[in-house]
Short mmCIF file of C-alpha atoms in Angstrom, two decimals:
data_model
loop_
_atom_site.label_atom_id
_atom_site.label_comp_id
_atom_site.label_asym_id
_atom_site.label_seq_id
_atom_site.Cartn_x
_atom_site.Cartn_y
_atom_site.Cartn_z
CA UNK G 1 29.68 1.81 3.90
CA UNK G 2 33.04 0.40 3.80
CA UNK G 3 31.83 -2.80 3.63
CA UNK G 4 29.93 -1.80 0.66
CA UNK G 5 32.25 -0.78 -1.08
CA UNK G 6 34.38 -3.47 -0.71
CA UNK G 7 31.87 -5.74 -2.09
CA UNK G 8 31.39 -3.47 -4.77
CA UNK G 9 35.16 -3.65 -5.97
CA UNK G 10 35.81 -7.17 -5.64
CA UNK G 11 32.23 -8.00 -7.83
CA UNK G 12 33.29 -8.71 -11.51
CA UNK G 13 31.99 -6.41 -13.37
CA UNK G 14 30.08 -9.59 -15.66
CA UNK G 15 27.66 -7.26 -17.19
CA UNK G 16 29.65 -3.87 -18.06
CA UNK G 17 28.72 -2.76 -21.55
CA UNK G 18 25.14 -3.66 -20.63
CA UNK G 19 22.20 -1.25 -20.12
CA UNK G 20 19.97 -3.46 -18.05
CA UNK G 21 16.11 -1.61 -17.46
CA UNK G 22 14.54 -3.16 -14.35
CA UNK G 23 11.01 -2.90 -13.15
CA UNK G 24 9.93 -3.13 -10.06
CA UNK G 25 6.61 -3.00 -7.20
CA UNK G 26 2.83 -2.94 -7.44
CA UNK G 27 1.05 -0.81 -9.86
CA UNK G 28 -1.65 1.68 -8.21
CA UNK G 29 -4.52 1.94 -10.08
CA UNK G 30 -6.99 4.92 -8.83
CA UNK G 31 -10.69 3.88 -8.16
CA UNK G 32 -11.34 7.81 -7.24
CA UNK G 33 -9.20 10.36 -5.33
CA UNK G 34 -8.97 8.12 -2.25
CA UNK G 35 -9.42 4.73 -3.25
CA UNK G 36 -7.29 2.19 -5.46
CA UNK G 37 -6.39 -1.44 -6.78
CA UNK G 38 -2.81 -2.59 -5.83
CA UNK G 39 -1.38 -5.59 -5.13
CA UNK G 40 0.64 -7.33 -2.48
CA UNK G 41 4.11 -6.84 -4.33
CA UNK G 42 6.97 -5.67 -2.40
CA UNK G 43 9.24 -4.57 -4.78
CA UNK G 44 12.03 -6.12 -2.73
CA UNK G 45 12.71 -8.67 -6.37
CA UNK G 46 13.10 -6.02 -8.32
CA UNK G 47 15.52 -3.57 -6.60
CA UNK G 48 17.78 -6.89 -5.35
CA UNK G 49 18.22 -7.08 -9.10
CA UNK G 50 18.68 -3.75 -9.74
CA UNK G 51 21.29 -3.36 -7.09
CA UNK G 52 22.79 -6.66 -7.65
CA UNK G 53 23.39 -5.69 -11.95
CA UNK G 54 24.94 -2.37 -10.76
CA UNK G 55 27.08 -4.17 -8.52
CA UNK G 56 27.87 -6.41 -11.71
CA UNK G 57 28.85 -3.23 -13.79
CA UNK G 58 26.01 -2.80 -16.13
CA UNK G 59 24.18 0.50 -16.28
CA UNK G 60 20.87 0.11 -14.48
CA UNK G 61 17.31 2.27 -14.77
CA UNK G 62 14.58 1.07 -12.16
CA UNK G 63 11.14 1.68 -12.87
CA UNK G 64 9.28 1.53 -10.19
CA UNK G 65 6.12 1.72 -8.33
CA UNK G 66 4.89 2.94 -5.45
CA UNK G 67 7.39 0.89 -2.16
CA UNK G 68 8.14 1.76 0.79
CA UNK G 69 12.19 0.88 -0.55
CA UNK G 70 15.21 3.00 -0.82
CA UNK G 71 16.69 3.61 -4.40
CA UNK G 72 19.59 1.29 -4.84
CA UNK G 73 23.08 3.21 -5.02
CA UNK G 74 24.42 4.27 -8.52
CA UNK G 75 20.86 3.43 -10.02
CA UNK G 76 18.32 5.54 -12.16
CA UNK G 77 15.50 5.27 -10.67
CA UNK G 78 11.76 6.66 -12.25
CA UNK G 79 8.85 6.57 -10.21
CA UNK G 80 5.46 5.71 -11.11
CA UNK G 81 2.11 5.00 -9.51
CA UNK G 82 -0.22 3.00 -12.84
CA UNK G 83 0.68 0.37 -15.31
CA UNK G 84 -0.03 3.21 -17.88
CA UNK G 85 2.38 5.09 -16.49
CA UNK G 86 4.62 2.21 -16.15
CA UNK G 87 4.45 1.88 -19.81
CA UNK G 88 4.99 5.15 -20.80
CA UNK G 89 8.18 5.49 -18.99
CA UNK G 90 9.06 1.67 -20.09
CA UNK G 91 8.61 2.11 -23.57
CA UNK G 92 10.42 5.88 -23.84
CA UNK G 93 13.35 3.69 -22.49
CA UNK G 94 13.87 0.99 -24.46
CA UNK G 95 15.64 2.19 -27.63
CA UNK G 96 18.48 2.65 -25.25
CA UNK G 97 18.30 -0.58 -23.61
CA UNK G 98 19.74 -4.92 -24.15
CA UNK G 99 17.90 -6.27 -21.27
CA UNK G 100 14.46 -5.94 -19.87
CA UNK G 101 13.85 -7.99 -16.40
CA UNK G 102 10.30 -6.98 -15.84
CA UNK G 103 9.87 -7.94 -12.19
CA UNK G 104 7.05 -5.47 -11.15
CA UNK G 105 3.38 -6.96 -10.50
CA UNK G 106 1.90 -4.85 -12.94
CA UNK G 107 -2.30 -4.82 -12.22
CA UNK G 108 -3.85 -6.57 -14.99
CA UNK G 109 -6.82 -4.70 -15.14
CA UNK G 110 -8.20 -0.83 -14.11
CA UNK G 111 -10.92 0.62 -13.05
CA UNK G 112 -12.81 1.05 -16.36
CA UNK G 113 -13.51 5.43 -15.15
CA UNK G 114 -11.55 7.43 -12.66
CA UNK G 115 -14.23 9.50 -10.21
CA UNK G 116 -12.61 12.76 -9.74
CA UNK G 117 -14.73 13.13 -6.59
CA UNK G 118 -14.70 10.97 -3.20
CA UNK G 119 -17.85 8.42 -3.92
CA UNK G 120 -20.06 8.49 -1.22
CA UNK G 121 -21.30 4.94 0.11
CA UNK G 122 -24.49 5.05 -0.31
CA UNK G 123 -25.76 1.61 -2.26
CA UNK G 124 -25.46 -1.29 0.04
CA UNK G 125 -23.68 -2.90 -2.65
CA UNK G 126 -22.11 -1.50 -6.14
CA UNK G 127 -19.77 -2.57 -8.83
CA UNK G 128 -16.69 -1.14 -10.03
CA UNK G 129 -16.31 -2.15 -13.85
CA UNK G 130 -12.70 -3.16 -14.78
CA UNK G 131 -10.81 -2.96 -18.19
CA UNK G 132 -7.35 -4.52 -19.56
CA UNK G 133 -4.26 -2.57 -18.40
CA UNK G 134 -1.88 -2.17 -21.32
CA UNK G 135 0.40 -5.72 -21.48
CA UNK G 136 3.49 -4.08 -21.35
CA UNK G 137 6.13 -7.28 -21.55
CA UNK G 138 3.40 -8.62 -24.49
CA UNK G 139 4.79 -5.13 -25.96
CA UNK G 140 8.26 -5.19 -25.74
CA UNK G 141 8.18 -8.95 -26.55
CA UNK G 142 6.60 -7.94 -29.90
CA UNK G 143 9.52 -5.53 -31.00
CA UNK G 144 12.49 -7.10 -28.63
CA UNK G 145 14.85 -6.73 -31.82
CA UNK G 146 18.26 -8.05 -30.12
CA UNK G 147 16.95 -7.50 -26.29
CA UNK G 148 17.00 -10.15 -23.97
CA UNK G 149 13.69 -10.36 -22.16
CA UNK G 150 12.74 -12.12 -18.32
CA UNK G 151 9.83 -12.51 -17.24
CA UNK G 152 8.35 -13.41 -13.63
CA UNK G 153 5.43 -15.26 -12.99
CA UNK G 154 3.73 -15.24 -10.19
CA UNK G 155 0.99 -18.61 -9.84
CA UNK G 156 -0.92 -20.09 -7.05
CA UNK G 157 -1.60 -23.21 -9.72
CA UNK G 158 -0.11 -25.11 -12.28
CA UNK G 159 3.43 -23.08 -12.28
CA UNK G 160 5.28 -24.62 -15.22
CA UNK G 161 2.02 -24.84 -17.35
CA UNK G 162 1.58 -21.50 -16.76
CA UNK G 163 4.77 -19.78 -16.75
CA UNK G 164 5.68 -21.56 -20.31
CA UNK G 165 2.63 -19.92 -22.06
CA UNK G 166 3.53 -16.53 -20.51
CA UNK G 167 7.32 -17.40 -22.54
CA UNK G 168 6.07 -18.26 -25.24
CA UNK G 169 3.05 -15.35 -25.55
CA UNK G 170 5.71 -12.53 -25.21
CA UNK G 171 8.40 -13.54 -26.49
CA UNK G 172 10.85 -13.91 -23.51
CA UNK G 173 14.39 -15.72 -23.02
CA UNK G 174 13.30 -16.29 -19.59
CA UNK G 175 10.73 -16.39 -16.76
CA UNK G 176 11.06 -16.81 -13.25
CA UNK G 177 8.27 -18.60 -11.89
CA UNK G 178 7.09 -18.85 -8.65
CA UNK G 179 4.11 -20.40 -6.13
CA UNK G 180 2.94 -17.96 -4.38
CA UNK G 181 0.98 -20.21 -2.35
CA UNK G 182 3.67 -22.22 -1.35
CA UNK G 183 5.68 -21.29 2.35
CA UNK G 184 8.54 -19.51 1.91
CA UNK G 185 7.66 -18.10 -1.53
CA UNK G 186 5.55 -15.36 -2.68
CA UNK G 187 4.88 -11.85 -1.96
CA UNK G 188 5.91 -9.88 1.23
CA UNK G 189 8.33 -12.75 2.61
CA UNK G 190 12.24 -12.44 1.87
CA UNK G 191 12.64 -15.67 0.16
CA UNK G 192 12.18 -17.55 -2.96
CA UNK G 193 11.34 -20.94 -4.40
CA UNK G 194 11.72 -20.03 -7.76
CA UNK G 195 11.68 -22.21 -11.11
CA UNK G 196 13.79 -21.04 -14.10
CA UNK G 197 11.78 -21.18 -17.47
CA UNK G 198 14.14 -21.47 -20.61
CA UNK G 199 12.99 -21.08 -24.51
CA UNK G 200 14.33 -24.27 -25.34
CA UNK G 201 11.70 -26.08 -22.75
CA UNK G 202 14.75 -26.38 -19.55
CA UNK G 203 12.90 -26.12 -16.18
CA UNK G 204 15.99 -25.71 -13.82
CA UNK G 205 14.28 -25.58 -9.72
CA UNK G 206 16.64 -23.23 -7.25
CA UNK G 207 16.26 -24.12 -3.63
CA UNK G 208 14.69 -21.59 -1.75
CA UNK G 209 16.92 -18.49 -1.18
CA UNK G 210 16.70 -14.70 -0.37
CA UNK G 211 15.85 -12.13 -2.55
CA UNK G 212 19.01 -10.90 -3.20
CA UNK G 213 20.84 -14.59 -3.91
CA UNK G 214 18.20 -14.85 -6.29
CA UNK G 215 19.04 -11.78 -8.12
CA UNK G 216 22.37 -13.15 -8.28
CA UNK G 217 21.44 -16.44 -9.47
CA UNK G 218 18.97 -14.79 -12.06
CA UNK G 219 21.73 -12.28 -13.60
CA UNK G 220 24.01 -15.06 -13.54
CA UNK G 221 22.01 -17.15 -16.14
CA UNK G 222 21.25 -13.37 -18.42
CA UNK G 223 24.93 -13.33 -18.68
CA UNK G 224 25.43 -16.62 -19.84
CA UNK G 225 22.76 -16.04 -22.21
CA UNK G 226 24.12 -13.04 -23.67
CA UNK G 227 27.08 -15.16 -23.87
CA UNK G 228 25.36 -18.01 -25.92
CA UNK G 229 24.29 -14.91 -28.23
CA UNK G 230 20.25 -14.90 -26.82
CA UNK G 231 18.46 -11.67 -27.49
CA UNK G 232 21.03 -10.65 -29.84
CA UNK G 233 20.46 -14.00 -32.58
CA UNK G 234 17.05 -13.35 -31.88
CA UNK G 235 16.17 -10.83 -34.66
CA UNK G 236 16.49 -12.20 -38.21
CA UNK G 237 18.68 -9.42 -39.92
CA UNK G 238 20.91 -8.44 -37.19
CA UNK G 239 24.95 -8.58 -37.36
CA UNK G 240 25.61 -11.59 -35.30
CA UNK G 241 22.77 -13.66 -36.74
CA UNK G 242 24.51 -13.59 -40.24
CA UNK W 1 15.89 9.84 23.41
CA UNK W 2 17.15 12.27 26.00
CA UNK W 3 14.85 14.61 24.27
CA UNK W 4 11.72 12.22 24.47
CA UNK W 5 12.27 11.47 27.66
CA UNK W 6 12.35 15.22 28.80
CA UNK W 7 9.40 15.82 26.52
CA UNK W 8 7.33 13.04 27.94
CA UNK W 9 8.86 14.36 31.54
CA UNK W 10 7.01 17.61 30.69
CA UNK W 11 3.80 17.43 29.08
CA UNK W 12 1.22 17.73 32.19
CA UNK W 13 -1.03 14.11 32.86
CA UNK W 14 -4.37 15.72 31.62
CA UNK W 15 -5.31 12.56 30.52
CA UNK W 16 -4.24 10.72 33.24
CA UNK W 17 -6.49 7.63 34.00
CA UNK W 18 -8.66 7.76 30.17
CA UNK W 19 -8.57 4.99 28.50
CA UNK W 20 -8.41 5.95 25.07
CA UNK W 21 -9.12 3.52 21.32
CA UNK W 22 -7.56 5.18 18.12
CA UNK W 23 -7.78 3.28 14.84
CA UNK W 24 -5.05 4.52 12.32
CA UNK W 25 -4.57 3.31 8.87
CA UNK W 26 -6.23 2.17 5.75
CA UNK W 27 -7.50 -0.95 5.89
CA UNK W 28 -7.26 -3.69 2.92
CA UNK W 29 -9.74 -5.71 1.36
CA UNK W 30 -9.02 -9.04 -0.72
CA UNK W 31 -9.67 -9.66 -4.31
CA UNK W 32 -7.85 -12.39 -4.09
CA UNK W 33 -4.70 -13.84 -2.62
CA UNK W 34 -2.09 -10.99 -4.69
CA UNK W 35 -4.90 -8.34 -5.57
CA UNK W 36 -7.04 -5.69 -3.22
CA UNK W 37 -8.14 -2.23 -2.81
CA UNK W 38 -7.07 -0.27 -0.47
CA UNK W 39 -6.85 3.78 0.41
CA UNK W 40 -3.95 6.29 0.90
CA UNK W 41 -4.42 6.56 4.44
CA UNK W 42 -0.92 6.41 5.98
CA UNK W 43 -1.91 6.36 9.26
CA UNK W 44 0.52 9.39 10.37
CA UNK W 45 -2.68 11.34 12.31
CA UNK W 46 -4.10 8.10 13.96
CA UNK W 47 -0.52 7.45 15.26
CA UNK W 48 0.48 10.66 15.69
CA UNK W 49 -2.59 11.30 18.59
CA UNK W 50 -1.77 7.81 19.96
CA UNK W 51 1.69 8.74 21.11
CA UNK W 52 0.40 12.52 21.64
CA UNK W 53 -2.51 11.01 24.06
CA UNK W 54 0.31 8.41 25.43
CA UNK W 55 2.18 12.10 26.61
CA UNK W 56 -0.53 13.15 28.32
CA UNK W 57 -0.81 10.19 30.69
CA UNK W 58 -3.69 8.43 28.83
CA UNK W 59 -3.97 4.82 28.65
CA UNK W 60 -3.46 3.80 24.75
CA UNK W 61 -4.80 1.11 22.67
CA UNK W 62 -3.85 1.51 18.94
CA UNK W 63 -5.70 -0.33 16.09
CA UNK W 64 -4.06 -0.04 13.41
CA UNK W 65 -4.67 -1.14 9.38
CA UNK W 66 -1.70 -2.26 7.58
CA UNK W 67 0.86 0.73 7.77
CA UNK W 68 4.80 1.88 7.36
CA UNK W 69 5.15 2.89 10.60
CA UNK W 70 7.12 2.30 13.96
CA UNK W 71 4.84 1.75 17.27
CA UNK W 72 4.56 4.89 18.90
CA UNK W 73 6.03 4.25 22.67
CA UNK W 74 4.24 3.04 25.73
CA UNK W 75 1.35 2.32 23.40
CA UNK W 76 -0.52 -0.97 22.74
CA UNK W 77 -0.57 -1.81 19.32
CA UNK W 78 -2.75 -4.34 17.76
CA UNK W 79 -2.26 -4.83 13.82
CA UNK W 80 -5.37 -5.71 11.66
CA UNK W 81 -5.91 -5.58 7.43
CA UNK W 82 -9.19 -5.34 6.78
CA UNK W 83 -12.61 -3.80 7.88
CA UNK W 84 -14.21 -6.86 9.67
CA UNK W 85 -10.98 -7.56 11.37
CA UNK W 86 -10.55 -3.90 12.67
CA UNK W 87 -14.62 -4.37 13.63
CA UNK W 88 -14.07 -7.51 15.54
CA UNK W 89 -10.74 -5.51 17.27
CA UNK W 90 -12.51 -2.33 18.23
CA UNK W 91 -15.64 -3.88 19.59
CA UNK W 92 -13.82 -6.40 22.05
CA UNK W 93 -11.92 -3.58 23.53
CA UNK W 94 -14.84 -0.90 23.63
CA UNK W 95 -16.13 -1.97 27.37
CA UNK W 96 -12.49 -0.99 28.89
CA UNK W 97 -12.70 2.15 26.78
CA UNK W 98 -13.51 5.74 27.82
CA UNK W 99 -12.54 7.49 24.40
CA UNK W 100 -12.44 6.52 21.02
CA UNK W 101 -10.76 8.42 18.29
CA UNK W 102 -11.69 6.81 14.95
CA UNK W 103 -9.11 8.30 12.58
CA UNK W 104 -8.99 4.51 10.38
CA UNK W 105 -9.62 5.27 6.63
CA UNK W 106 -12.36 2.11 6.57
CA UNK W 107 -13.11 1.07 3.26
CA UNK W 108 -16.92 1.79 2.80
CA UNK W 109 -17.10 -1.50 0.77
CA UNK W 110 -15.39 -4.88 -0.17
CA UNK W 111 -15.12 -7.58 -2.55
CA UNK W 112 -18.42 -9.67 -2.06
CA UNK W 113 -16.55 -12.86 -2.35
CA UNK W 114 -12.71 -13.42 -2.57
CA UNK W 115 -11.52 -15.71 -4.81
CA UNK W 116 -9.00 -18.39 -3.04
CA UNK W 117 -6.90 -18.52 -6.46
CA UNK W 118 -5.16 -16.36 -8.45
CA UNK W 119 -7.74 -14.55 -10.97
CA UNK W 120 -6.42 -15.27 -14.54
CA UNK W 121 -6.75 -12.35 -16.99
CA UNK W 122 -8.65 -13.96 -19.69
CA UNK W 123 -11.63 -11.38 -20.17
CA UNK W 124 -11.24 -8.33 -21.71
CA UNK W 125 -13.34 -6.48 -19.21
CA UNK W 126 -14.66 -7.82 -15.71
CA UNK W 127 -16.56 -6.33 -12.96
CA UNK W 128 -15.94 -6.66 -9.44
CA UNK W 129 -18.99 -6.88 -7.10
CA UNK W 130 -18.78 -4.80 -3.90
CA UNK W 131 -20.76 -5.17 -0.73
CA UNK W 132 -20.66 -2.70 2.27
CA UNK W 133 -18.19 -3.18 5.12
CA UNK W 134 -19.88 -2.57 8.91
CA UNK W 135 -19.89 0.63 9.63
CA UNK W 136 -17.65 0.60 13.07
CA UNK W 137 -18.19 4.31 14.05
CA UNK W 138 -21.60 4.43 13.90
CA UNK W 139 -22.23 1.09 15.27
CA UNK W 140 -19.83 2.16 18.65
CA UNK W 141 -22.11 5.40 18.38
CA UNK W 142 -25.43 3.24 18.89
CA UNK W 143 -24.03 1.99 22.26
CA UNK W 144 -22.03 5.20 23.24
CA UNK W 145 -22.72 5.25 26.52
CA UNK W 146 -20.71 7.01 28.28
CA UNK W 147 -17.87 7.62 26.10
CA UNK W 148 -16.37 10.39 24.37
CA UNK W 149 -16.62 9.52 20.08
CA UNK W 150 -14.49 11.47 18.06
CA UNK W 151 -14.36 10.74 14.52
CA UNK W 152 -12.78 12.21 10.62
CA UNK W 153 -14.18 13.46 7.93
CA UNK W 154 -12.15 13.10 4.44
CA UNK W 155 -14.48 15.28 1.57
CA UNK W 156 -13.48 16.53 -1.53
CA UNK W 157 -16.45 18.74 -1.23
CA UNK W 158 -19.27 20.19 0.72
CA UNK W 159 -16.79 19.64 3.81
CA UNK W 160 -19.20 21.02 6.39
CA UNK W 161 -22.29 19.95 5.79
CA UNK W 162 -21.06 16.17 4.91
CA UNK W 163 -19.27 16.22 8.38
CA UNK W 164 -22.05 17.13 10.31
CA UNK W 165 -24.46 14.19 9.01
CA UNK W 166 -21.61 11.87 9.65
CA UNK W 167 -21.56 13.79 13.58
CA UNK W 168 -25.71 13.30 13.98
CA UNK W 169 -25.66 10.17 12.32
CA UNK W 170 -23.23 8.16 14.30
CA UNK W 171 -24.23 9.61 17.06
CA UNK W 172 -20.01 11.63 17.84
CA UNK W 173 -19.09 14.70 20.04
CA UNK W 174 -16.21 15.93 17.48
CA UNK W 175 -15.62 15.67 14.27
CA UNK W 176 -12.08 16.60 12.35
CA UNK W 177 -13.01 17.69 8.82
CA UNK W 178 -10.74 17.54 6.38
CA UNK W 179 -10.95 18.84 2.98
CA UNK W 180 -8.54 16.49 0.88
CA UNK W 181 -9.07 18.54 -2.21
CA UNK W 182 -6.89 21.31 -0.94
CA UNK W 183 -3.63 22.17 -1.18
CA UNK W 184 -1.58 20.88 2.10
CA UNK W 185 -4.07 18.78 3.31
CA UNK W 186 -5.23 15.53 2.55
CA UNK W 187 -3.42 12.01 2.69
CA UNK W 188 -0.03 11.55 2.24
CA UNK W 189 0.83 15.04 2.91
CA UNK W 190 2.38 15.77 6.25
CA UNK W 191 -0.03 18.75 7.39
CA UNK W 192 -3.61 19.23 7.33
CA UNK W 193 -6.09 22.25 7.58
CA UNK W 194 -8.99 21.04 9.63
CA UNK W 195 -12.36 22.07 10.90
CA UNK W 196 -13.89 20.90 14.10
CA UNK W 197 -17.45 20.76 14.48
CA UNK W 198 -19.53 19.88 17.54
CA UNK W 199 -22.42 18.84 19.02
CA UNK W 200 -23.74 22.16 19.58
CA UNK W 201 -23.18 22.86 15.84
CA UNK W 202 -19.64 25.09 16.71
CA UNK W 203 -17.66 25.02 14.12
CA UNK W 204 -13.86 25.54 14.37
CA UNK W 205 -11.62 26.68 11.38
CA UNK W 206 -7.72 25.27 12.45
CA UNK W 207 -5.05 26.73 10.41
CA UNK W 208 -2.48 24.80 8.21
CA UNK W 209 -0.42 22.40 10.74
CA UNK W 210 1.68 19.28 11.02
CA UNK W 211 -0.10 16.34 11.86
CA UNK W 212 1.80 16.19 15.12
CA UNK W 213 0.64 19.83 15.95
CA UNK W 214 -3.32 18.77 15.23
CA UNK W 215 -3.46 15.82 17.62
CA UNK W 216 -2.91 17.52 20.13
CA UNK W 217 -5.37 20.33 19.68
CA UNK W 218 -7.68 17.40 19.16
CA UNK W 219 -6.50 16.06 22.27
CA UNK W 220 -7.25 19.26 24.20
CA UNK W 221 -10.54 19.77 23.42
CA UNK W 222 -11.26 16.13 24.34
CA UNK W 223 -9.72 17.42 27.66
CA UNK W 224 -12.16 20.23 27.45
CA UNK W 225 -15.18 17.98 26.40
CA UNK W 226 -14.28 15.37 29.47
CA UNK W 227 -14.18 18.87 31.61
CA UNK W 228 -17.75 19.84 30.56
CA UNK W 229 -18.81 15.94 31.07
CA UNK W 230 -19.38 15.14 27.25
CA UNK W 231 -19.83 11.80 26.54
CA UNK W 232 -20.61 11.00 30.67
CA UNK W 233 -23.27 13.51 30.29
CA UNK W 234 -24.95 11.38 27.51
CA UNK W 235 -26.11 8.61 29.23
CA UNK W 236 -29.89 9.39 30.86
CA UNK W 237 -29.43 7.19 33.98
CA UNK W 238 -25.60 8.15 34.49
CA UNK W 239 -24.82 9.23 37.96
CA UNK W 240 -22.99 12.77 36.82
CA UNK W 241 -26.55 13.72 34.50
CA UNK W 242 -28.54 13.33 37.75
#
């Protein structure tokens, strides 16, 4: 604890001013009252950022799925289980936010009905028909005004290719890519082998690193882009554009 | 650990020289290499008889889907993720097994094929196809032998009469019913209120409990069961039916 605190008074405080929303883990998306679609996410990326922007000064809400992790001190933290609910609670917060760093796996799709009973196994084989989750970065990056917006992207293929188009598609400042299929990256381990994505086409490659150097590293480059003016000279008729 | 140790000092050796399989946990089935489904088993009441069963002198083998929780002591844990793995577990240890308590939340069914890559979410809608998982309980039930089957029962309704087809069809000598519709029972929840039926169609009501609590009333009327020669009764040619 002392320790803690030590490192929490001798961190500049970089991002003070700053209302940073974070989100974070799987989404949990309910097949029936005992079954469900998740995914392998952690949620260990998202609350090292968390913790690392309130050690950094700026006032942090995590929203979070269902982990298995402790809130981070001096965080809001809201709970959630499906990417609807993600979105609800995302979008009710963002009129009161400058920076979005979406790093939860949100599921992409849902199961299309919700049985409110247990199904019983009785085909040999069945199918359970899926539909589109809401996009909720797509969302935000479509009325970001002066936000900054990062992005993570999560590939076993083509990383670059595919973390650009998820930039440019919603609208972010940054995305943090990573292959998952490499050792050493992806979900459930404590490192990273992470690519930084920038909107003026830089690719800059960090080594591989924990979780929570990462986080660093990542809210380093938000507040040098807040710096250069990014998110805020985004939106045409704003102050600091004119 | 003082306290354990005079606990475990304590509890009489009624199941001195069983050997005794529980599976614990959900298990998890691939979509792909980040997606799966999975259940909200947390494997608190397979782990919880484990180290109750450990107490009483028994000889414990744990099987055990992917979970948050610690080993329970003395006990041999072996850590599986999905169906087919906790199959191939259960089966190789079954010959140097006396008692098996299946409280595993098996998915029924899995993902026919799992895709080596990273699905991309182009459609709009997609289906997943779903083929059933082997059925461990009743296949250990089709070579019984002489061992003592115990098994679970999660319904959200008809809780009796579902339980006792699951008893007569896999061939078990207890059942632990749980409603999972009710209040305080369920998964996730810390207590359950559980029925136990039996061969002879007896059907016990158990008040609300702690999971803690209900293993070992399970465990003592596997004590009882072993006492009237269940499970070594069922075998024609055993020496003990003769």
């Amino acid at each position: 604890v002392i320790l803690a605190e030590a490192v929490a008074a001798l961190t500049p405080k970089r991002l003070a001013g700053e209302r940073i929303l974070v989100t974070a883990g799987p989404t949990l998306e309910e097949i029936d009252p005992v079954r469900f679609i998740s995914n392998h996410s952690s949620g260990k990326m998202g609350y090292a950022i968390a913790r690392q922007a309130q050690l950094k000064g700026a006032e942090v809400t995590l929203v979070t799925g269902p982990t298995a992790l402790a809130a981070p001190h001096g965080v809001k933290v809201i709970r959630v289980q499906s990417a609807a609910e993600m979105r609800d609670a995302v979008m009710g917060l963002l009129e009161r936010t400058d920076i979005v760093i979406k790093a939860a796996a949100v599921a992409d799709y849902r199961p299309k009905s919700r049985s409110g009973e247990k199904m019983k196994k009785s085909a040999a084989a069945l199918s359970i028909e899926l539909e589109k989750n809401p996009d909720i970065l797509a969302e935000i990056g479509g009325m970001k005004g002066e936000r900054l917006l990062v992005g993570f992207a999560a590939e076993t293929q083509e990383l670059v290719k595919n973390a650009t188009a998820k930039l440019n598609a919603k609208n972010l400042d940054l995305v943090v890519a990573n292959d998952v299929s490499q050792e050493g990256a992806g979900f459930n381990v404590d490192t990273n082998i992470a690519k930084l994505l920038y909107r003026d086409g830089r690719v800059e490659a960090l080594p591989m690193m924990g979780k929570e150097e990462l986080a660093g590293e990542i809210l380093e480059r938000v507040e040098l882009l807040r710096g250069e003016g990014a998110g805020k000279a985004e939106k045409p008729g704003s102050p600091s554009a004119r």
